[in-house]
């Protein structure tokens, strides 16, 4: 190993099958085994406990147990609406470039089709801080990510004969592409300087949404 020590950019790793004549950074994505941007890995890992806690809500549990009812679905949608309204109002105040397709990321209006009385529902008063760009990015991660369950939920609600599923059908065939483009745009915005704030905001968004959903 000694003979490599002086070579610029070389890193000797005992037991490694990698040639040692290239900077190790070249291989990093392969070594990690994922070409996921670091910010997404961090978000997934560091929000996991809060994500898990939120998933213990009545609606998710009923879906998992196969005993979902229209009343449980309606309660969940009402709560989601009360959170999405103030969140989306804040999104509308931000000047997104067209690449973000900001109008496609507004979904509260879909719930109005499921719940005719939506306009009179209470709104969450204890929202995450959504003032800075990194804070918005963290909250977007949580609420864009939440659309990923839509197709599965739609099928389960249909099977249970529950008609209130416009929200979950949502952007339907656009869900995958919207999530992909969000991940790319997020990765382009994340820097070593703002990553911690993005992650902290995602954690806060999970916590505030959870507290609001559990509030009776
Ligand atoms: C309760 C709110 C609630 C929120 C706010 C929420 C947030 C996120 N859900 C994510 C992914 C998924 N979510 C579901 C299922 C449900 N999503 C829902 O909103 C409801 C209600 C579901 C199921 C009942 C599915 C099948 C996936 C894909 C497969 C997976 O990742 O496990 C991600 C992305 C994670 C990453 O890739 O970095 C985030 C941020 N999840 C919640 O349950």
Short mmCIF file of C-alpha atoms and ligand atoms in Angstrom, two decimals:
data_model
loop_
_atom_site.label_atom_id
_atom_site.label_comp_id
_atom_site.label_asym_id
_atom_site.label_seq_id
_atom_site.Cartn_x
_atom_site.Cartn_y
_atom_site.Cartn_z
CA UNK A 1 0.00 0.00 0.00
CA UNK A 2 2.92 2.26 0.65
CA UNK A 3 3.73 2.56 -3.02
CA UNK A 4 0.35 4.20 -3.70
CA UNK A 5 0.48 6.73 -0.94
CA UNK A 6 2.12 9.43 -2.96
CA UNK A 7 -0.10 9.18 -6.02
CA UNK A 8 -2.50 12.13 -6.30
CA UNK A 9 -6.12 11.22 -5.81
CA UNK A 10 -5.45 7.64 -4.81
CA UNK A 11 -7.14 6.07 -1.85
CA UNK A 12 -6.20 2.62 -0.65
CA UNK A 13 -9.01 0.69 0.95
CA UNK A 14 -8.09 -2.72 2.34
CA UNK A 15 -10.28 -5.46 0.93
CA UNK A 16 -11.69 -3.22 -1.74
CA UNK A 17 -12.01 -4.63 -5.24
CA UNK A 18 -11.80 -1.14 -6.69
CA UNK A 19 -8.76 -0.03 -8.59
CA UNK A 20 -6.98 2.52 -6.48
CA UNK A 21 -5.76 4.80 -9.24
CA UNK A 22 -8.92 6.88 -9.47
CA UNK A 23 -10.29 9.22 -6.85
CA UNK A 24 -12.77 7.25 -4.76
CA UNK A 25 -15.44 9.88 -5.37
CA UNK A 26 -15.81 8.58 -8.91
CA UNK A 27 -17.19 5.35 -7.49
CA UNK A 28 -19.25 6.76 -4.69
CA UNK A 29 -22.63 6.45 -6.39
CA UNK A 30 -21.87 2.82 -7.23
CA UNK A 31 -20.65 2.05 -3.74
CA UNK A 32 -23.82 3.49 -2.23
CA UNK A 33 -25.72 1.39 -4.74
CA UNK A 34 -28.20 4.15 -5.47
CA UNK A 35 -28.01 7.10 -7.76
CA UNK A 36 -30.39 8.94 -5.44
CA UNK A 37 -29.40 12.50 -4.66
CA UNK A 38 -28.01 12.89 -1.16
CA UNK A 39 -30.79 15.25 -0.12
CA UNK A 40 -33.43 12.59 -0.85
CA UNK A 41 -31.50 9.97 1.05
CA UNK A 42 -31.19 12.35 3.99
CA UNK A 43 -34.88 13.27 3.87
CA UNK A 44 -35.94 9.62 3.78
CA UNK A 45 -33.61 8.55 6.58
CA UNK A 46 -33.93 11.52 8.90
CA UNK A 47 -37.72 11.89 8.67
CA UNK A 48 -38.36 8.16 9.02
CA UNK A 49 -39.36 8.16 12.72
CA UNK A 50 -41.83 11.02 12.13
CA UNK A 51 -43.09 9.43 8.91
CA UNK A 52 -43.65 6.14 10.77
CA UNK A 53 -45.47 7.91 13.60
CA UNK A 54 -47.80 9.70 11.18
CA UNK A 55 -48.54 6.41 9.42
CA UNK A 56 -50.09 5.14 12.66
CA UNK A 57 -53.12 7.35 12.05
CA UNK A 58 -56.62 5.90 11.97
CA UNK A 59 -56.94 6.03 8.18
CA UNK A 60 -53.63 4.28 7.40
CA UNK A 61 -54.32 1.64 10.05
CA UNK A 62 -57.80 0.94 8.72
CA UNK A 63 -56.41 0.62 5.17
CA UNK A 64 -53.71 -1.75 6.35
CA UNK A 65 -56.20 -3.82 8.36
CA UNK A 66 -58.68 -3.96 5.49
CA UNK A 67 -61.50 -2.36 7.48
CA UNK A 68 -61.64 1.09 5.94
CA UNK A 69 -65.02 2.84 6.06
CA UNK A 70 -66.40 5.90 4.34
CA UNK A 71 -66.56 7.73 7.69
CA UNK A 72 -62.87 7.10 8.39
CA UNK A 73 -61.91 8.17 4.87
CA UNK A 74 -64.02 11.33 5.16
CA UNK A 75 -62.46 12.25 8.53
CA UNK A 76 -58.98 11.81 7.08
CA UNK A 77 -59.78 13.88 3.98
CA UNK A 78 -61.26 16.64 6.15
CA UNK A 79 -58.05 16.78 8.18
CA UNK A 80 -55.87 16.76 5.09
CA UNK A 81 -57.96 19.58 3.63
CA UNK A 82 -57.52 21.66 6.77
CA UNK A 83 -53.75 21.32 6.38
CA UNK A 84 -53.50 21.65 2.59
CA UNK A 85 -55.48 24.91 2.49
CA UNK A 86 -53.05 27.07 4.49
CA UNK A 87 -50.05 25.20 3.01
CA UNK A 88 -51.19 25.77 -0.57
CA UNK A 89 -52.04 29.41 0.16
CA UNK A 90 -48.39 29.81 1.16
CA UNK A 91 -47.20 27.98 -1.98
CA UNK A 92 -49.22 30.41 -4.11
CA UNK A 93 -47.30 33.33 -2.62
CA UNK A 94 -44.03 31.93 -3.87
CA UNK A 95 -42.84 32.56 -7.44
CA UNK A 96 -42.09 29.07 -8.72
CA UNK A 97 -40.55 28.76 -12.15
CA UNK A 98 -42.82 26.94 -14.65
CA UNK A 99 -40.61 23.83 -14.40
CA UNK A 100 -42.15 23.20 -10.97
CA UNK A 101 -45.66 23.00 -12.46
CA UNK A 102 -46.93 24.74 -9.31
CA UNK A 103 -50.61 24.59 -10.27
CA UNK A 104 -50.37 20.79 -10.56
CA UNK A 105 -49.07 20.65 -6.98
CA UNK A 106 -52.27 22.20 -5.61
CA UNK A 107 -54.65 19.43 -4.56
CA UNK A 108 -57.01 20.75 -1.88
CA UNK A 109 -59.61 21.48 -4.57
CA UNK A 110 -59.79 17.75 -5.32
CA UNK A 111 -61.01 17.16 -1.76
CA UNK A 112 -63.82 19.64 -2.36
CA UNK A 113 -65.23 17.13 -4.83
CA UNK A 114 -65.10 14.38 -2.19
CA UNK A 115 -66.46 16.50 0.66
CA UNK A 116 -69.16 18.94 -0.44
CA UNK A 117 -68.97 20.79 2.92
CA UNK A 118 -65.20 21.26 2.65
CA UNK A 119 -65.43 25.06 2.54
CA UNK A 120 -66.67 25.07 6.15
CA UNK A 121 -64.00 22.78 7.55
CA UNK A 122 -61.57 24.05 10.19
CA UNK A 123 -58.04 24.86 9.05
CA UNK A 124 -54.87 23.97 10.93
CA UNK A 125 -53.68 26.97 12.95
CA UNK A 126 -50.30 25.50 13.95
CA UNK A 127 -48.60 25.18 10.59
CA UNK A 128 -44.93 24.54 9.95
CA UNK A 129 -42.88 27.66 9.25
CA UNK A 130 -43.06 28.20 5.50
CA UNK A 131 -41.20 31.46 5.07
CA UNK A 132 -37.90 30.48 3.50
CA UNK A 133 -37.19 28.58 0.30
CA UNK A 134 -35.53 25.64 2.12
CA UNK A 135 -38.57 25.48 4.45
CA UNK A 136 -40.90 25.29 1.44
CA UNK A 137 -38.75 22.56 -0.13
CA UNK A 138 -38.93 20.44 3.02
CA UNK A 139 -42.71 20.78 3.24
CA UNK A 140 -43.05 20.04 -0.47
CA UNK A 141 -41.12 16.80 0.05
CA UNK A 142 -43.67 15.63 2.62
CA UNK A 143 -46.79 16.57 0.67
CA UNK A 144 -45.54 15.57 -2.78
CA UNK A 145 -44.33 12.27 -1.32
CA UNK A 146 -47.75 11.66 0.19
CA UNK A 147 -49.24 11.43 -3.32
CA UNK A 148 -47.26 8.24 -3.95
CA UNK A 149 -49.77 6.12 -2.07
CA UNK A 150 -52.68 7.42 -4.15
CA UNK A 151 -53.08 4.63 -6.68
CA UNK A 152 -52.98 1.89 -4.07
CA UNK A 153 -55.42 3.76 -1.83
CA UNK A 154 -57.80 4.41 -4.74
CA UNK A 155 -57.94 0.69 -5.47
CA UNK A 156 -58.54 -0.18 -1.80
CA UNK A 157 -61.31 2.41 -1.47
CA UNK A 158 -62.94 1.16 -4.67
CA UNK A 159 -62.84 -2.41 -3.36
CA UNK A 160 -64.54 -1.23 -0.16
CA UNK A 161 -67.23 0.56 -2.19
CA UNK A 162 -66.15 4.00 -0.94
CA UNK A 163 -66.84 6.64 -3.59
CA UNK A 164 -64.91 9.55 -2.01
CA UNK A 165 -61.59 9.13 -3.77
CA UNK A 166 -61.11 12.03 -6.18
CA UNK A 167 -58.24 13.29 -4.03
CA UNK A 168 -56.42 9.96 -4.03
CA UNK A 169 -56.96 9.44 -7.75
CA UNK A 170 -55.55 12.96 -7.91
CA UNK A 171 -53.08 13.51 -10.65
CA UNK A 172 -53.41 9.79 -11.51
CA UNK A 173 -51.05 9.10 -14.41
CA UNK A 174 -49.14 12.31 -13.63
CA UNK A 175 -48.23 11.19 -10.11
CA UNK A 176 -45.02 9.35 -11.04
CA UNK A 177 -43.68 12.06 -13.40
CA UNK A 178 -44.61 14.82 -10.93
CA UNK A 179 -42.71 13.08 -8.13
CA UNK A 180 -39.71 12.43 -10.39
CA UNK A 181 -39.54 16.02 -11.53
CA UNK A 182 -39.93 17.21 -7.94
CA UNK A 183 -36.98 15.04 -6.88
CA UNK A 184 -34.83 16.43 -9.70
CA UNK A 185 -35.78 20.05 -8.98
CA UNK A 186 -35.19 19.52 -5.27
CA UNK A 187 -31.77 17.96 -5.88
CA UNK A 188 -30.82 20.96 -8.02
CA UNK A 189 -31.82 23.37 -5.23
CA UNK A 190 -30.13 21.56 -2.35
CA UNK A 191 -26.70 22.79 -1.28
CA UNK A 192 -24.47 21.91 1.67
CA UNK A 193 -25.65 25.20 3.18
CA UNK A 194 -29.41 24.61 3.01
CA UNK A 195 -29.78 20.82 3.38
CA UNK A 196 -30.12 20.89 7.15
CA UNK A 197 -32.91 23.47 6.90
CA UNK A 198 -34.74 21.44 4.25
CA UNK A 199 -34.56 18.29 6.38
CA UNK A 200 -35.59 20.17 9.53
CA UNK A 201 -38.60 21.61 7.74
CA UNK A 202 -39.66 18.17 6.47
CA UNK A 203 -39.46 16.84 10.04
CA UNK A 204 -41.50 19.79 11.30
CA UNK A 205 -44.07 19.27 8.56
CA UNK A 206 -44.50 15.59 9.49
CA UNK A 207 -44.85 16.57 13.16
CA UNK A 208 -47.34 19.40 12.60
CA UNK A 209 -49.43 17.34 10.18
CA UNK A 210 -49.43 14.47 12.66
CA UNK A 211 -50.49 16.72 15.56
CA UNK A 212 -53.26 18.24 13.43
CA UNK A 213 -54.53 14.85 12.26
CA UNK A 214 -54.72 13.55 15.83
CA UNK A 215 -56.37 16.74 17.16
CA UNK A 216 -60.07 16.19 17.79
C1 LIG B 1 -50.78 10.21 6.31
C2 LIG B 1 -50.02 11.02 5.59
C3 LIG B 1 -48.78 10.61 4.88
C4 LIG B 1 -47.79 11.44 4.41
C5 LIG B 1 -47.74 12.94 4.58
C6 LIG B 1 -46.82 10.63 3.74
C7 LIG B 1 -45.66 11.12 3.13
C8 LIG B 1 -44.89 10.34 2.25
N1 LIG B 1 -45.26 9.17 1.72
C9 LIG B 1 -44.27 8.73 0.87
C10 LIG B 1 -44.29 7.55 0.13
C11 LIG B 1 -45.41 6.70 0.13
N2 LIG B 1 -46.55 6.90 0.85
C12 LIG B 1 -47.37 5.85 0.61
C13 LIG B 1 -48.69 5.65 1.18
C14 LIG B 1 -49.48 6.69 1.67
N3 LIG B 1 -49.31 8.03 1.51
C15 LIG B 1 -50.33 8.70 2.12
O1 LIG B 1 -50.46 9.91 2.15
C16 LIG B 1 -51.19 7.75 2.69
C17 LIG B 1 -52.42 8.14 3.46
C18 LIG B 1 -50.68 6.53 2.40
C19 LIG B 1 -51.19 5.19 2.76
C20 LIG B 1 -52.23 4.90 3.49
C21 LIG B 1 -46.73 4.97 -0.29
C22 LIG B 1 -47.32 3.66 -0.82
C23 LIG B 1 -45.51 5.52 -0.63
C24 LIG B 1 -44.47 4.94 -1.62
C25 LIG B 1 -43.69 3.85 -1.06
C26 LIG B 1 -42.92 4.21 0.18
O2 LIG B 1 -42.05 5.09 0.15
O3 LIG B 1 -43.15 3.55 1.23
C27 LIG B 1 -43.19 9.68 0.86
C28 LIG B 1 -41.93 9.61 0.03
C29 LIG B 1 -40.85 8.80 0.70
C30 LIG B 1 -39.60 8.86 -0.17
O4 LIG B 1 -39.60 8.18 -1.17
O5 LIG B 1 -38.68 9.62 0.17
C31 LIG B 1 -43.58 10.69 1.72
C32 LIG B 1 -42.80 11.94 2.04
N4 LIG B 1 -47.22 9.32 3.84
C33 LIG B 1 -48.39 9.24 4.56
O6 LIG B 1 -49.02 8.14 4.83
#
